[in-house]
PDB file of C-alpha atoms in Angstrom:
ATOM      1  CA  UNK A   1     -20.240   9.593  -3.161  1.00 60.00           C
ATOM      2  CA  UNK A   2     -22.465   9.760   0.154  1.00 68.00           C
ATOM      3  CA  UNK A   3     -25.308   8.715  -1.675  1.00 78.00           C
ATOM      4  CA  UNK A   4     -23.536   5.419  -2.886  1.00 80.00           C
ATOM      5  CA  UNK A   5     -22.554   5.008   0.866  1.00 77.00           C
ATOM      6  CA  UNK A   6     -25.934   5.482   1.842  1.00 83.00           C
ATOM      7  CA  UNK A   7     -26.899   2.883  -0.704  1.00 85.00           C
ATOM      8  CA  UNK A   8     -24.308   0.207  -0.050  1.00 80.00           C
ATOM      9  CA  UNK A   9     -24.805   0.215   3.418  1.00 83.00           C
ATOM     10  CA  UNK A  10     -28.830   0.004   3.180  1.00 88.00           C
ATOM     11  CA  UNK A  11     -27.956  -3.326   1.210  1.00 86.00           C
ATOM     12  CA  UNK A  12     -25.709  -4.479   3.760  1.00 84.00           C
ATOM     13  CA  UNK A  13     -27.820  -3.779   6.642  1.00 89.00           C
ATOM     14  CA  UNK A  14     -30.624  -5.464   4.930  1.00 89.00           C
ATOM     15  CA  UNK A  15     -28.844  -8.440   3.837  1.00 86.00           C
ATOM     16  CA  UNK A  16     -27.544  -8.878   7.961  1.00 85.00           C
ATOM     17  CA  UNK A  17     -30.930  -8.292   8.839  1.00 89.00           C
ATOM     18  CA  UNK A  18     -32.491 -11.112   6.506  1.00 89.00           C
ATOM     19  CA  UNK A  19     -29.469 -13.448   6.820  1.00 87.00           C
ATOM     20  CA  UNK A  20     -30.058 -12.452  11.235  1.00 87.00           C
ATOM     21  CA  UNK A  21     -34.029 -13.713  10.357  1.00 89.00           C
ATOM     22  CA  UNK A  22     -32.570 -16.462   8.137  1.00 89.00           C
ATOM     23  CA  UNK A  23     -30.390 -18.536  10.241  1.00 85.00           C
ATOM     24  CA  UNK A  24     -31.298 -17.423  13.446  1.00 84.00           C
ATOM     25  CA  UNK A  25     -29.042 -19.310  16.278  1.00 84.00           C
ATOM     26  CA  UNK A  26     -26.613 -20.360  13.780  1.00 84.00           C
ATOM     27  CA  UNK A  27     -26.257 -16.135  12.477  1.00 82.00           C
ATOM     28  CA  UNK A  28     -23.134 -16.285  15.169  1.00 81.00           C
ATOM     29  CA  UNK A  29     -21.217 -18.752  13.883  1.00 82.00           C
ATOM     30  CA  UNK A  30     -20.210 -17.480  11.118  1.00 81.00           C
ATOM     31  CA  UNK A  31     -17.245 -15.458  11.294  1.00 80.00           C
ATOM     32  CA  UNK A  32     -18.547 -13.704   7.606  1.00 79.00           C
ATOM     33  CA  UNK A  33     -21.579 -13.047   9.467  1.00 82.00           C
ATOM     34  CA  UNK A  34     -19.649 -11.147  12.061  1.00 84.00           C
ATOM     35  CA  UNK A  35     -17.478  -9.013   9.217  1.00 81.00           C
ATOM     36  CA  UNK A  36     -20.728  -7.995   8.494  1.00 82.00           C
ATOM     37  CA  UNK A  37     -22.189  -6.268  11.354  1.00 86.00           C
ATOM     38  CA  UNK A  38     -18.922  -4.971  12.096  1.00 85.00           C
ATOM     39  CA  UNK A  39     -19.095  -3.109   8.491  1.00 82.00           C
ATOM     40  CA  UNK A  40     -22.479  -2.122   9.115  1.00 85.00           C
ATOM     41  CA  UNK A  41     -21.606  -0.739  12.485  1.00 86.00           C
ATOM     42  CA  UNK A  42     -18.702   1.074  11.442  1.00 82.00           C
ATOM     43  CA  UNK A  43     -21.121   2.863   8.372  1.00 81.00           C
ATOM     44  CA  UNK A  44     -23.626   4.002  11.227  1.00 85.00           C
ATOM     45  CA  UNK A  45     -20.836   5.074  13.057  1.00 81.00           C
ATOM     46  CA  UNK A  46     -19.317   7.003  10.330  1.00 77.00           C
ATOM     47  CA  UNK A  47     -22.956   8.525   9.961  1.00 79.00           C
ATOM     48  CA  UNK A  48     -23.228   9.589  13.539  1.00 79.00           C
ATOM     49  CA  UNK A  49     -19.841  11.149  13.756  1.00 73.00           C
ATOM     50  CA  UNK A  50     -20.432  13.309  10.443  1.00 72.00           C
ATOM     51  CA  UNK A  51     -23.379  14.727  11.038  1.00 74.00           C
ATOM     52  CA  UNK A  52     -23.579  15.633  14.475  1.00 70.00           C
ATOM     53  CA  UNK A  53     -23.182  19.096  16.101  1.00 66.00           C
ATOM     54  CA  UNK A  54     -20.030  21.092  15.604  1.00 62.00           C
ATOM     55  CA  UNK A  55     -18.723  19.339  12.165  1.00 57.00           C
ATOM     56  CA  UNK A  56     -19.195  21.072   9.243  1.00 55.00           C
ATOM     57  CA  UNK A  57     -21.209  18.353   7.458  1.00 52.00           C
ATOM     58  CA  UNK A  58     -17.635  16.333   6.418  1.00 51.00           C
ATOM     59  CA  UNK A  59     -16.318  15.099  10.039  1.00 47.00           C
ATOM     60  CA  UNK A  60     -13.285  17.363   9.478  1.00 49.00           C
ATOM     61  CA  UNK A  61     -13.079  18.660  13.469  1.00 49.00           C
ATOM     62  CA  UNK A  62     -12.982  15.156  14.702  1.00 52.00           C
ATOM     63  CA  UNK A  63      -9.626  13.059  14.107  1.00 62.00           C
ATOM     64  CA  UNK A  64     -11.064   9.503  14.722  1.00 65.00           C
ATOM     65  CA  UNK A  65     -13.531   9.984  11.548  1.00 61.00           C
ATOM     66  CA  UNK A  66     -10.372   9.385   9.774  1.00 66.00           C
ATOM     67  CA  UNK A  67     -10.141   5.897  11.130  1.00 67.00           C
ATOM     68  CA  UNK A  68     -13.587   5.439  10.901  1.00 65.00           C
ATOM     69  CA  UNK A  69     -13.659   6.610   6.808  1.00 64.00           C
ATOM     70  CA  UNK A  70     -10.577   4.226   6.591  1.00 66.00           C
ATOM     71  CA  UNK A  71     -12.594   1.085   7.963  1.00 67.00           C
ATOM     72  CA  UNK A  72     -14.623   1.486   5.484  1.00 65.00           C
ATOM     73  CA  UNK A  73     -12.469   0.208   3.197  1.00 66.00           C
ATOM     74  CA  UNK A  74     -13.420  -3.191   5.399  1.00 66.00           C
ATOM     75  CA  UNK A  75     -16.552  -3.599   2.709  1.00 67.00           C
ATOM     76  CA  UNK A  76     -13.812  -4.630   0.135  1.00 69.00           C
ATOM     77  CA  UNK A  77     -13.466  -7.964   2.371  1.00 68.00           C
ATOM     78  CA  UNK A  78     -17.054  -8.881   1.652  1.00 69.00           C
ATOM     79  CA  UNK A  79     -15.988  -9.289  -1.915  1.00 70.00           C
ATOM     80  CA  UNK A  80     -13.662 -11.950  -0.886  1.00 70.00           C
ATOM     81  CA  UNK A  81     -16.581 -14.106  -0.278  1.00 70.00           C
ATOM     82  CA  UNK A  82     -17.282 -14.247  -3.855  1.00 72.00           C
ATOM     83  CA  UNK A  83     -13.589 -15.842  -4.288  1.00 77.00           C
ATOM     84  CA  UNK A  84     -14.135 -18.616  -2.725  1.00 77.00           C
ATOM     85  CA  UNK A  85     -17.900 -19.734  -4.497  1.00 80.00           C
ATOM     86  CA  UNK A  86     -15.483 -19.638  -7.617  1.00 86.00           C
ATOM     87  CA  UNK A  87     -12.807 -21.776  -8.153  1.00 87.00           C
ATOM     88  CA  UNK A  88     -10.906 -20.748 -11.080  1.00 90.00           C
ATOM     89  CA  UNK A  89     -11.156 -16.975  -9.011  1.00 86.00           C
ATOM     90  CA  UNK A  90      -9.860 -18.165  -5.684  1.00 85.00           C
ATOM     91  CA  UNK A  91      -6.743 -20.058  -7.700  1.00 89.00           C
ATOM     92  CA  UNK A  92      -5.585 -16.539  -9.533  1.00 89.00           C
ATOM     93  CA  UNK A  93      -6.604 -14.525  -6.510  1.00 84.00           C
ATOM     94  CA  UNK A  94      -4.281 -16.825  -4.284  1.00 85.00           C
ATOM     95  CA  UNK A  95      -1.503 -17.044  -7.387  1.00 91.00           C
ATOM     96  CA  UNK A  96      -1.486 -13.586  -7.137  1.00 91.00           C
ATOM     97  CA  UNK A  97      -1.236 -12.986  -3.560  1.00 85.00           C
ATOM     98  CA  UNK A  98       1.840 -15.808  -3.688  1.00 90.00           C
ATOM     99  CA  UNK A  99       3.316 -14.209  -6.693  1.00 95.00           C
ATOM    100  CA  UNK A 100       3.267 -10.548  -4.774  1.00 92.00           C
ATOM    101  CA  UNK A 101       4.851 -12.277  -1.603  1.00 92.00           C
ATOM    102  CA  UNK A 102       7.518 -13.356  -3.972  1.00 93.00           C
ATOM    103  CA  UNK A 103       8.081  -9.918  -5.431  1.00 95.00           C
ATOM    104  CA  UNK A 104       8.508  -8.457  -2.071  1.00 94.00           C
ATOM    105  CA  UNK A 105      11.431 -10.720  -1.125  1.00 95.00           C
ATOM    106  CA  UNK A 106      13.259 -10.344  -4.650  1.00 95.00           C
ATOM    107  CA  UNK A 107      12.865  -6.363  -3.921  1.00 93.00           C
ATOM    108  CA  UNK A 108      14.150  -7.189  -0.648  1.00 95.00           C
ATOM    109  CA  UNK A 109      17.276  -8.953  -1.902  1.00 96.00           C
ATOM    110  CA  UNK A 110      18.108  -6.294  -4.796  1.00 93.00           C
ATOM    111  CA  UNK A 111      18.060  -3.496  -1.941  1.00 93.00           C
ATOM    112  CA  UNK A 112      20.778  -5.701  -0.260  1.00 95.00           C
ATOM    113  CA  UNK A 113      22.806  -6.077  -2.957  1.00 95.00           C
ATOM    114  CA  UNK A 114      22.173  -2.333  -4.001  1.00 93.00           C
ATOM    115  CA  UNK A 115      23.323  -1.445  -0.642  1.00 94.00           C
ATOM    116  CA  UNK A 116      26.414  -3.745  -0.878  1.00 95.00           C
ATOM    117  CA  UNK A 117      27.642  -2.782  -4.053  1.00 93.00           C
ATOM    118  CA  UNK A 118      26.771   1.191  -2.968  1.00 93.00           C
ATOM    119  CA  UNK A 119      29.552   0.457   0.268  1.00 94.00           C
ATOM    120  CA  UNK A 120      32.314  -0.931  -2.660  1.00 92.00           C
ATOM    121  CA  UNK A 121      31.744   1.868  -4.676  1.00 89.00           C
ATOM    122  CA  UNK A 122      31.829   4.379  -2.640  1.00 89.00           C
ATOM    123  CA  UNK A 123      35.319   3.063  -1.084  1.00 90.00           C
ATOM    124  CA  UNK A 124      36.585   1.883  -4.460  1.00 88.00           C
ATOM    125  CA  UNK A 125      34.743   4.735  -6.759  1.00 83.00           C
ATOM    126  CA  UNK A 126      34.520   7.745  -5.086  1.00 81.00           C
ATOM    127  CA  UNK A 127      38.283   8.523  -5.150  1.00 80.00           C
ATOM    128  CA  UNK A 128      38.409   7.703  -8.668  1.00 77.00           C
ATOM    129  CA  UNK A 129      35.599  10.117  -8.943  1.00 75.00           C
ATOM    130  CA  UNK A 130      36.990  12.786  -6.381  1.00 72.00           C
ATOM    131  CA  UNK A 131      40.584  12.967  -8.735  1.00 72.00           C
ATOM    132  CA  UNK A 132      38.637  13.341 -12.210  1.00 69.00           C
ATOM    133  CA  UNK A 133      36.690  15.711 -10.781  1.00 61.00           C
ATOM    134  CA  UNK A 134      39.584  17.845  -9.574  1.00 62.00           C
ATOM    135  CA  UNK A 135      40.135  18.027 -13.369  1.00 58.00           C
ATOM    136  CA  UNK A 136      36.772  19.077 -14.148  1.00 60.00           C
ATOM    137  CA  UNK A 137      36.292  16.205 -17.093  1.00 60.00           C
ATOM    138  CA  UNK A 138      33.457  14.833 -15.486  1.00 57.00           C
ATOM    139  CA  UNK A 139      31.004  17.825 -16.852  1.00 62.00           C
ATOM    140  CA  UNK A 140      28.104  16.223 -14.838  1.00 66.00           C
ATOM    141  CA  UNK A 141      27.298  18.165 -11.257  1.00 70.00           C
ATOM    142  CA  UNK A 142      25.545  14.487  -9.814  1.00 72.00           C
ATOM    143  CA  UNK A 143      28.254  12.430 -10.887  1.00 72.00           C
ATOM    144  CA  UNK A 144      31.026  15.076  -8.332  1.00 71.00           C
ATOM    145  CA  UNK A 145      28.320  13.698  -5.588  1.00 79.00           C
ATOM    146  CA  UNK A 146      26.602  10.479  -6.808  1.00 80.00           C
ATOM    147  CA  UNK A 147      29.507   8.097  -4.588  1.00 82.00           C
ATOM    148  CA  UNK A 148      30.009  10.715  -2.157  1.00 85.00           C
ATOM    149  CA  UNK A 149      27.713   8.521  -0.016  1.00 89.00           C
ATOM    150  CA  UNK A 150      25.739   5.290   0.534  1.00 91.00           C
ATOM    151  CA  UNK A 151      22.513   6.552   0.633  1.00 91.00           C
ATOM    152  CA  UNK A 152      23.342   8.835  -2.899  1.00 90.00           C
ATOM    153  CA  UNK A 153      25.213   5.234  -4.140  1.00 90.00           C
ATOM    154  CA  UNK A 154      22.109   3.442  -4.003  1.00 91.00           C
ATOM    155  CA  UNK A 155      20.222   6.059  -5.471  1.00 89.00           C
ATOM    156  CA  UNK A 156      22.687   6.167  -8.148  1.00 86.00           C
ATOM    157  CA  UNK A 157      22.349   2.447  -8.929  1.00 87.00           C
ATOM    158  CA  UNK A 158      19.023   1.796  -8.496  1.00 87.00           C
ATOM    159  CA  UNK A 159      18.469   5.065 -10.864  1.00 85.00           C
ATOM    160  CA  UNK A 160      20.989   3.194 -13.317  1.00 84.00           C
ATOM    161  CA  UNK A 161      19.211  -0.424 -12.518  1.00 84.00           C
ATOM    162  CA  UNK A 162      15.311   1.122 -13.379  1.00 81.00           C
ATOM    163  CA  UNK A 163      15.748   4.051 -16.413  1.00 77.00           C
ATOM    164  CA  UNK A 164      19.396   2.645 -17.200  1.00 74.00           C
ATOM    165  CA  UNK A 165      20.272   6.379 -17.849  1.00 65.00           C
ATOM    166  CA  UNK A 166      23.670   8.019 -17.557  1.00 58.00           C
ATOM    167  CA  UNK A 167      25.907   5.270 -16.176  1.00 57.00           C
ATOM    168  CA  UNK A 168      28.907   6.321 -18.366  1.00 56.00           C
ATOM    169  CA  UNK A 169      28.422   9.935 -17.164  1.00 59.00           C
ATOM    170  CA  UNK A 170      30.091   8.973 -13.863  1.00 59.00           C
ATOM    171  CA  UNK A 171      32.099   6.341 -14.135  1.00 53.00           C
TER     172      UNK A 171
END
C-alpha cells in the first residue's frame, strides 16, 4: 500500500511538473490544474507527517494525519476528468448521480410515512397489543414491545417493509 502511494504520487507530481513546463502562464487557469497540486501537496504532506520524529512509522500520535490520509481520497476526483473526454461515460455517470438524488428523496418520503403510520399504530395498536398480551396469546417477546413506542414502531415496520418477516406475529 505505501509503495502504490509512493508510485501514484511520483506520476502525479510528474505529470504537474510537465503540464507546469507545458502551458506555462496558462498552468493557473485551470481549475484541474489546481486539484492537482493540491493532491500532490496533500501526498507530501502526508509523507512529512508520517515519518517524522516521534510517530511510529504510521502517523498514529498525530490526529490531523487522519484528515490528511482522508484527503487523499481527493485523487479519486482526477478520475472525473476522464468523464468528461467520454461522452457515453459522462451521460451514465450523471444518470447515475440523478438517479441516486432521486433515491435519497423516495427514502426520505418512506421514513415519513414510516414515522406516520408508527404514531397511528402505536395509539390505535398498542392497546390492542397491551390486552392480548395480558392473555399471553401473543407467544412472541418483540411483539409485547414492538408498538410500545415510535422509535420501536418504525423499526417494526420498516423490519416488516425490507425482510417482510413476522407481521402476523404481532398483529
Amino acid at each position: 500500500m505505501v509503495n502504490t502511494n509512493f508510485a501514484l504520487l511520483a506520476i502525479y507530481t510528474f505529470e504537474a511538473t510537465f503540464r507546469l513546463f507545458a502551458e506555462q502562464e496558462y498552468y493557473h487557469h485551470s481549475r484541474w490544474n489546481l486539484v492537482d497540486v493540491g493532491i500532490v501537496l496533500t501526498g507530501y504532506l502526508d509523507i512529512c507527517l508520517t515519518y517524522m520524529p516521534g510517530s511510529d512509522g504510521w502517523g498514529s500520535s498525530i490526529n490531523i494525519e487522519s484528515f490528511i490520509r482522508l484527503l487523499r481520497v481527493g485523487r479519486i476526483i482526477r478520475a472525473l476528468r476522464l468523464f468528461r473526454r467520454f461522452p457515453e461515460l459522462y451521460k451514465l455517470v450523471v444518470g447515475f448521480m440523478s438517479t441516486m438524488k432521486a433515491i435519497w428523496w423516495g427514502f426520505v418520503m418512506i421514513l415519513m410515512l414510516l414515522s406516520i403510520f408508527s404514531l397511528l399504530a402505536v395509539e390505535l395498536v398498542s392497546p390492542f397489543t397491551n390486552k392480548v398480551d395480558d392473555h399471553n396469546l401473543l407467544g412472541d417477546p418483540w411483539c409485547d414491545v414492538a408498538f410500545s413506542s415510535v422509535a420501536r414502531s418504525v423499526l417494526f415496520f420498516f423490519q416488516t417493509l425490507v425482510a417482510g418477516d413476522s407481521w402476523g406475529a404481532c398483529t
